[in-house]
PDB file of C-alpha atoms in Angstrom:
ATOM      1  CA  UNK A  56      18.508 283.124  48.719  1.00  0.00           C
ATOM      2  CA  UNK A  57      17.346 286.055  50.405  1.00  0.00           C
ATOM      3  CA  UNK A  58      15.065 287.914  47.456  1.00  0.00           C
ATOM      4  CA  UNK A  59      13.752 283.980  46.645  1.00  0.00           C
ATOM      5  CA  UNK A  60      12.438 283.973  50.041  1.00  0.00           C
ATOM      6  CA  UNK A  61      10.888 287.275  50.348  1.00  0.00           C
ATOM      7  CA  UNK A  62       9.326 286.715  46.466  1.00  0.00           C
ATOM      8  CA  UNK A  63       8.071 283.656  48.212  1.00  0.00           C
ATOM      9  CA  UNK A  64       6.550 284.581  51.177  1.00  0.00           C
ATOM     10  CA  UNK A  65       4.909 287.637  49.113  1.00  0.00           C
ATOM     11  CA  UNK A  66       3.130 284.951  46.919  1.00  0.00           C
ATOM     12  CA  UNK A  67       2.106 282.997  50.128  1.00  0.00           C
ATOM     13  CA  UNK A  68       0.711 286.212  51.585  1.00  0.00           C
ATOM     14  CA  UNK A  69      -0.999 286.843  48.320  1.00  0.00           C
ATOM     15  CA  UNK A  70      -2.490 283.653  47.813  1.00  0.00           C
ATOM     16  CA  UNK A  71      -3.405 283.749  51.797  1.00  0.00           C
ATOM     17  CA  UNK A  72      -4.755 286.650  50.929  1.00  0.00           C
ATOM     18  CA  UNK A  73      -7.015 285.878  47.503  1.00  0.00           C
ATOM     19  CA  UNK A  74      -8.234 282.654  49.879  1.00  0.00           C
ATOM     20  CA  UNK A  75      -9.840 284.714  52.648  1.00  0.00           C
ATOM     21  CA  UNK A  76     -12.167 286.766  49.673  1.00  0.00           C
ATOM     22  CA  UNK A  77     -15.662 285.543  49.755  1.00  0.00           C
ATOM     23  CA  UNK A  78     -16.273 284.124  46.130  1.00  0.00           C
ATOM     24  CA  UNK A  79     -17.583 286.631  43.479  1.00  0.00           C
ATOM     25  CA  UNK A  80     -21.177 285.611  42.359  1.00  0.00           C
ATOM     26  CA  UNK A  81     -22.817 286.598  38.749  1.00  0.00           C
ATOM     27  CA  UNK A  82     -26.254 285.999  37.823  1.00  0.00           C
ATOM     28  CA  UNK A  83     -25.585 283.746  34.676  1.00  0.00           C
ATOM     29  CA  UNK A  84     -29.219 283.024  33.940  1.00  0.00           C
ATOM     30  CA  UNK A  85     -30.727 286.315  34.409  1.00  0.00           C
ATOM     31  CA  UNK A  86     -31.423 286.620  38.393  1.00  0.00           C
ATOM     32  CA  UNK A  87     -32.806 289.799  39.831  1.00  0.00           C
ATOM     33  CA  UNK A  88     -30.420 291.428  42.380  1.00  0.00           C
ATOM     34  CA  UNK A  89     -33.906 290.955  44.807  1.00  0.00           C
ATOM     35  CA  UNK A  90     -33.401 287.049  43.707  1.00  0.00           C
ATOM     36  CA  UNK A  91     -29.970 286.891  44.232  1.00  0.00           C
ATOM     37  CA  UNK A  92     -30.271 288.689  47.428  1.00  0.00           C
ATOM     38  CA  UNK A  93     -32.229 285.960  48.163  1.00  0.00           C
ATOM     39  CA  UNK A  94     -30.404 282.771  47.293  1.00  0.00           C
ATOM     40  CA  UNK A  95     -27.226 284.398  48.738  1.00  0.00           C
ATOM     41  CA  UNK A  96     -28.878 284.296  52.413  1.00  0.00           C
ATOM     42  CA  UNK A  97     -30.251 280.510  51.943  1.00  0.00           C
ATOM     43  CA  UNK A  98     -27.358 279.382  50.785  1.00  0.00           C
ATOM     44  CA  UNK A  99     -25.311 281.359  53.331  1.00  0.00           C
ATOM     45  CA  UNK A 100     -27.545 279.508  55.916  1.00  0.00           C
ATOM     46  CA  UNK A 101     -27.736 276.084  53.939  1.00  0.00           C
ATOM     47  CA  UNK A 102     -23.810 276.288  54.238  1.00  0.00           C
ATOM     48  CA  UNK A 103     -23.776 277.335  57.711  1.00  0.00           C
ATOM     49  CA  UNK A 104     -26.379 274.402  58.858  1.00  0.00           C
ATOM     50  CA  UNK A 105     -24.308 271.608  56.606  1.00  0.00           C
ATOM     51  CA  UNK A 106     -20.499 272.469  57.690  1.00  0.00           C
ATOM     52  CA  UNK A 107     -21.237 273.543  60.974  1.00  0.00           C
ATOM     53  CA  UNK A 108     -19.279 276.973  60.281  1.00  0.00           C
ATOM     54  CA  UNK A 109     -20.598 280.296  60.761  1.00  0.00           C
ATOM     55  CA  UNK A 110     -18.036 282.761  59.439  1.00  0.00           C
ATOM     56  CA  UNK A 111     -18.437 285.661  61.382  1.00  0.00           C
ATOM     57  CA  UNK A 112     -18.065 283.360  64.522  1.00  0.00           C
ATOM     58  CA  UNK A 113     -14.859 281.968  63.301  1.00  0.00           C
ATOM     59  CA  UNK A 114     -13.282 285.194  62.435  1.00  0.00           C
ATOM     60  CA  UNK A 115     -14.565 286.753  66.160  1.00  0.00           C
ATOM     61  CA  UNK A 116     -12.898 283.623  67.304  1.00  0.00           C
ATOM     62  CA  UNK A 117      -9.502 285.501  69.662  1.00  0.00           C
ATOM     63  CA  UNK A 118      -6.505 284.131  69.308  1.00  0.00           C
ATOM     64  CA  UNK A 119      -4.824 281.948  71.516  1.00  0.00           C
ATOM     65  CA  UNK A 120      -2.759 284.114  74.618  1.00  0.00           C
ATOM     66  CA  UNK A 121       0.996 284.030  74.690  1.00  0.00           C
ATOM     67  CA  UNK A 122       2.260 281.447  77.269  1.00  0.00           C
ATOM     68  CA  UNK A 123       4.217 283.732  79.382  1.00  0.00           C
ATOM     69  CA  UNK A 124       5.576 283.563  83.309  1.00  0.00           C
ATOM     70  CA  UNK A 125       7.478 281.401  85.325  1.00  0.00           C
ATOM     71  CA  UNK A 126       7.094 278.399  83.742  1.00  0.00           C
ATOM     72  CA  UNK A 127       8.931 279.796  80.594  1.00  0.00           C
ATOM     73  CA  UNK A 128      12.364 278.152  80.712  1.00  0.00           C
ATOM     74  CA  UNK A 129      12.111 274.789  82.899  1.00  0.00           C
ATOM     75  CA  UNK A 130      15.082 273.095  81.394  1.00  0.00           C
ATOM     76  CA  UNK A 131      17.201 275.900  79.534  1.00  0.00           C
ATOM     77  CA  UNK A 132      17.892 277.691  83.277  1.00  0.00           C
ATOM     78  CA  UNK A 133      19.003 274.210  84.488  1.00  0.00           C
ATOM     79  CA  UNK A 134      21.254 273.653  81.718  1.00  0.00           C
ATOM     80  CA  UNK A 135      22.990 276.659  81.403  1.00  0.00           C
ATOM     81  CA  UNK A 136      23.915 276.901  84.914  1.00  0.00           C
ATOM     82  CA  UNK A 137      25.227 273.422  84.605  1.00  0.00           C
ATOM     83  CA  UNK A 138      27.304 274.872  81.284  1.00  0.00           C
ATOM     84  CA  UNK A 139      28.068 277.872  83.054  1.00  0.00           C
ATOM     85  CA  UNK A 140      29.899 276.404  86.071  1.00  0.00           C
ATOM     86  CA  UNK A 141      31.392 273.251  84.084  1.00  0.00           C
ATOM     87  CA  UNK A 142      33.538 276.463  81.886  1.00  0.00           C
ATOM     88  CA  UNK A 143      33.510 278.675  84.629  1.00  0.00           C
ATOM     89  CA  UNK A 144      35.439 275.980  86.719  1.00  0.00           C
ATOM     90  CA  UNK A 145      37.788 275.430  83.672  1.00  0.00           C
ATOM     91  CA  UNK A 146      38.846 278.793  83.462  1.00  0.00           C
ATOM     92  CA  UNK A 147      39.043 279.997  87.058  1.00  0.00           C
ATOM     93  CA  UNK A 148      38.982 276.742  89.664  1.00  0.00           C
ATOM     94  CA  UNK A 149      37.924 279.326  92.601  1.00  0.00           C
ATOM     95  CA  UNK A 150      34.923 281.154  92.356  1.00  0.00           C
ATOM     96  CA  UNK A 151      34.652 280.955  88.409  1.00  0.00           C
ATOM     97  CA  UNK A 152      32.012 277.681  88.880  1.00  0.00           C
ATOM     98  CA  UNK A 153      30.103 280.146  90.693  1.00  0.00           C
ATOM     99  CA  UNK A 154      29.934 282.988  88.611  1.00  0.00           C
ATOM    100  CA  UNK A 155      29.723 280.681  85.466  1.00  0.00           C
ATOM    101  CA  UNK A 156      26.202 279.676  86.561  1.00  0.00           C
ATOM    102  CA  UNK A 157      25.196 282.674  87.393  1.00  0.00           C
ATOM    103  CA  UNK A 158      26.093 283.639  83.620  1.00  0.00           C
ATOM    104  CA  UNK A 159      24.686 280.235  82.477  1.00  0.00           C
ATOM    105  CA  UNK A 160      21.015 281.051  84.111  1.00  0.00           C
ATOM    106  CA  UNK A 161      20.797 284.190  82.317  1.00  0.00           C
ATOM    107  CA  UNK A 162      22.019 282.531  79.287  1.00  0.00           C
ATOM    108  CA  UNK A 163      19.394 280.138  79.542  1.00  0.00           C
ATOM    109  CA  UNK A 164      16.318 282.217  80.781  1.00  0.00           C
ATOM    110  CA  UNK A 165      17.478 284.573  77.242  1.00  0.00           C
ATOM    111  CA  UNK A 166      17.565 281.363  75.525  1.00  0.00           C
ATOM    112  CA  UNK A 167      13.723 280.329  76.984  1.00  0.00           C
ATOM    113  CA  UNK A 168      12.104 283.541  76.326  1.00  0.00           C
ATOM    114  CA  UNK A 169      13.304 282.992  72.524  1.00  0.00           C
ATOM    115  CA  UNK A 170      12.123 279.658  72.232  1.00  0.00           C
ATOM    116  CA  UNK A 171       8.702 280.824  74.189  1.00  0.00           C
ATOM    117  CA  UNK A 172       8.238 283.616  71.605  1.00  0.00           C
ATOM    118  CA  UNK A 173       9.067 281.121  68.802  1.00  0.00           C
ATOM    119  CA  UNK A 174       6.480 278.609  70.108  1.00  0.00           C
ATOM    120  CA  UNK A 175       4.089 281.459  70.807  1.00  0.00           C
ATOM    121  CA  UNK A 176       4.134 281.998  66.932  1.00  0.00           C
ATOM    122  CA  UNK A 177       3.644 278.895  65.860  1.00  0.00           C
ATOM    123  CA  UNK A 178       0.286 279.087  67.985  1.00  0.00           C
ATOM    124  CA  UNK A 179      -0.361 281.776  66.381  1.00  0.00           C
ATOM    125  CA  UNK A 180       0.360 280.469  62.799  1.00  0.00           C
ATOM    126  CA  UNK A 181      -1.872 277.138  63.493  1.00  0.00           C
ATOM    127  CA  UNK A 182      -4.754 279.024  64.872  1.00  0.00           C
ATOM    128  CA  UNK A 183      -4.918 281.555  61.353  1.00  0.00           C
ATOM    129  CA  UNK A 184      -4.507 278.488  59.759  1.00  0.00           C
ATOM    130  CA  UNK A 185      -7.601 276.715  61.509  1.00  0.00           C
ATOM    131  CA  UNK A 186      -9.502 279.404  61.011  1.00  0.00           C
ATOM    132  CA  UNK A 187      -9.104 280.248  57.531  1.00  0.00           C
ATOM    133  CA  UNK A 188      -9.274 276.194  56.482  1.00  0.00           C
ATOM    134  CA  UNK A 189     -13.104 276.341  58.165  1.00  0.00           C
ATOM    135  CA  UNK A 190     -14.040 280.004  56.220  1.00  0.00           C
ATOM    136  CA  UNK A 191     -12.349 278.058  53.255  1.00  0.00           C
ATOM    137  CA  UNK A 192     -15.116 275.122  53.460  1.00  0.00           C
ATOM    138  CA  UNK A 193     -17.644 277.191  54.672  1.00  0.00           C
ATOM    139  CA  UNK A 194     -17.086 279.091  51.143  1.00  0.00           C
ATOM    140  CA  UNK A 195     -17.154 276.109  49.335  1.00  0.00           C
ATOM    141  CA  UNK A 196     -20.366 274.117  50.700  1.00  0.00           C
ATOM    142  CA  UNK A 197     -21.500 278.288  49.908  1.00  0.00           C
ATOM    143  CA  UNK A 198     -20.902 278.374  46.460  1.00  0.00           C
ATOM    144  CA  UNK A 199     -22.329 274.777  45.261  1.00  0.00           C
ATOM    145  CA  UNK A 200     -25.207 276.311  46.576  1.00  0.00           C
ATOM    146  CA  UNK A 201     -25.397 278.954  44.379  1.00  0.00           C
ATOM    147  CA  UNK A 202     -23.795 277.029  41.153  1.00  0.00           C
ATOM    148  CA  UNK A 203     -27.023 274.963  41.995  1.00  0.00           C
ATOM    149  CA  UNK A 204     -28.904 277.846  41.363  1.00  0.00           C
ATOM    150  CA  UNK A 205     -27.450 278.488  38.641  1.00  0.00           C
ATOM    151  CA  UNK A 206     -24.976 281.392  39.240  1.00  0.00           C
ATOM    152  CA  UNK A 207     -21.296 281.565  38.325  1.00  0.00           C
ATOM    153  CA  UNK A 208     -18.840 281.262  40.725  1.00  0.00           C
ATOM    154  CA  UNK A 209     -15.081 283.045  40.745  1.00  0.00           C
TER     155      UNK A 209
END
């Protein structure tokens, strides 16, 4: 289980990878480099005006910030106090309610902060995502451009 999912998530990162290459253009009916120069920059600009994508703007683009602070942990604080005294009163009637929700908080917060992070890299994992879908179309609407100008496209 373990080996399939790293061989897996090496072919995700590798296909991830081979997506975020701009395309490889040849001159297939005898272009100068001056004339492919050329139709590289009006069709980088044609693409740019039709998808409404500029690359380098997308990729400048930060990332969204962490959610961090107090908020982290509205309900998982609440509910492990209540679990905390509800066992602490089970085992010791006195003060064990007491100290079990003390426990139960810091239970909880620990249990917030990991479901924070969690969240925080699923943020993460949408934005790269976003991002690399609009450099994805941006390369497309890019290189009909150029196969209309007759180069080959890889």
């Amino acid at each position: 289980m373990g080996c399939a999912l790293t061989v897996t998530l090496a072919v995700m990162g590798f296909v991830v990878g081979q997506a975020q290459a701009k395309p490889i253009v040849y001159p297939s009916k005898g272009q100068s480099a001056q004339q492919q120069q050329k139709d590289e920059g009006e069709c980088y600009v044609w693409a740019k005006n039709s998808t409404g994508i500029d690359p380098a703007a997308v990729a400048a683009a930060p990332a969204p910030a962490p959610k961090t602070g107090p908020a982290v942990g509205g309900g998982e604080r609440a509910q492990g106090a209540v679990r905390g005294a509800v066992v602490g009163g089970i085992i010791d009637g006195g003060s064990g309610a007491g100290k079990g929700a003390a426990i139960g908080v810091v239970a909880g917060g620990v249990r917030a902060r990991n479901n924070q992070k969690s969240q925080n890299a699923q943020a993460q994992q949408q934005a790269q995502a976003q991002k690399q879908g609009a450099i994805d179309t941006f390369h497309r609407a890019e290189a009909a451009c150029l196969e209309g100008r007759g180069y080959t496209i890889k």
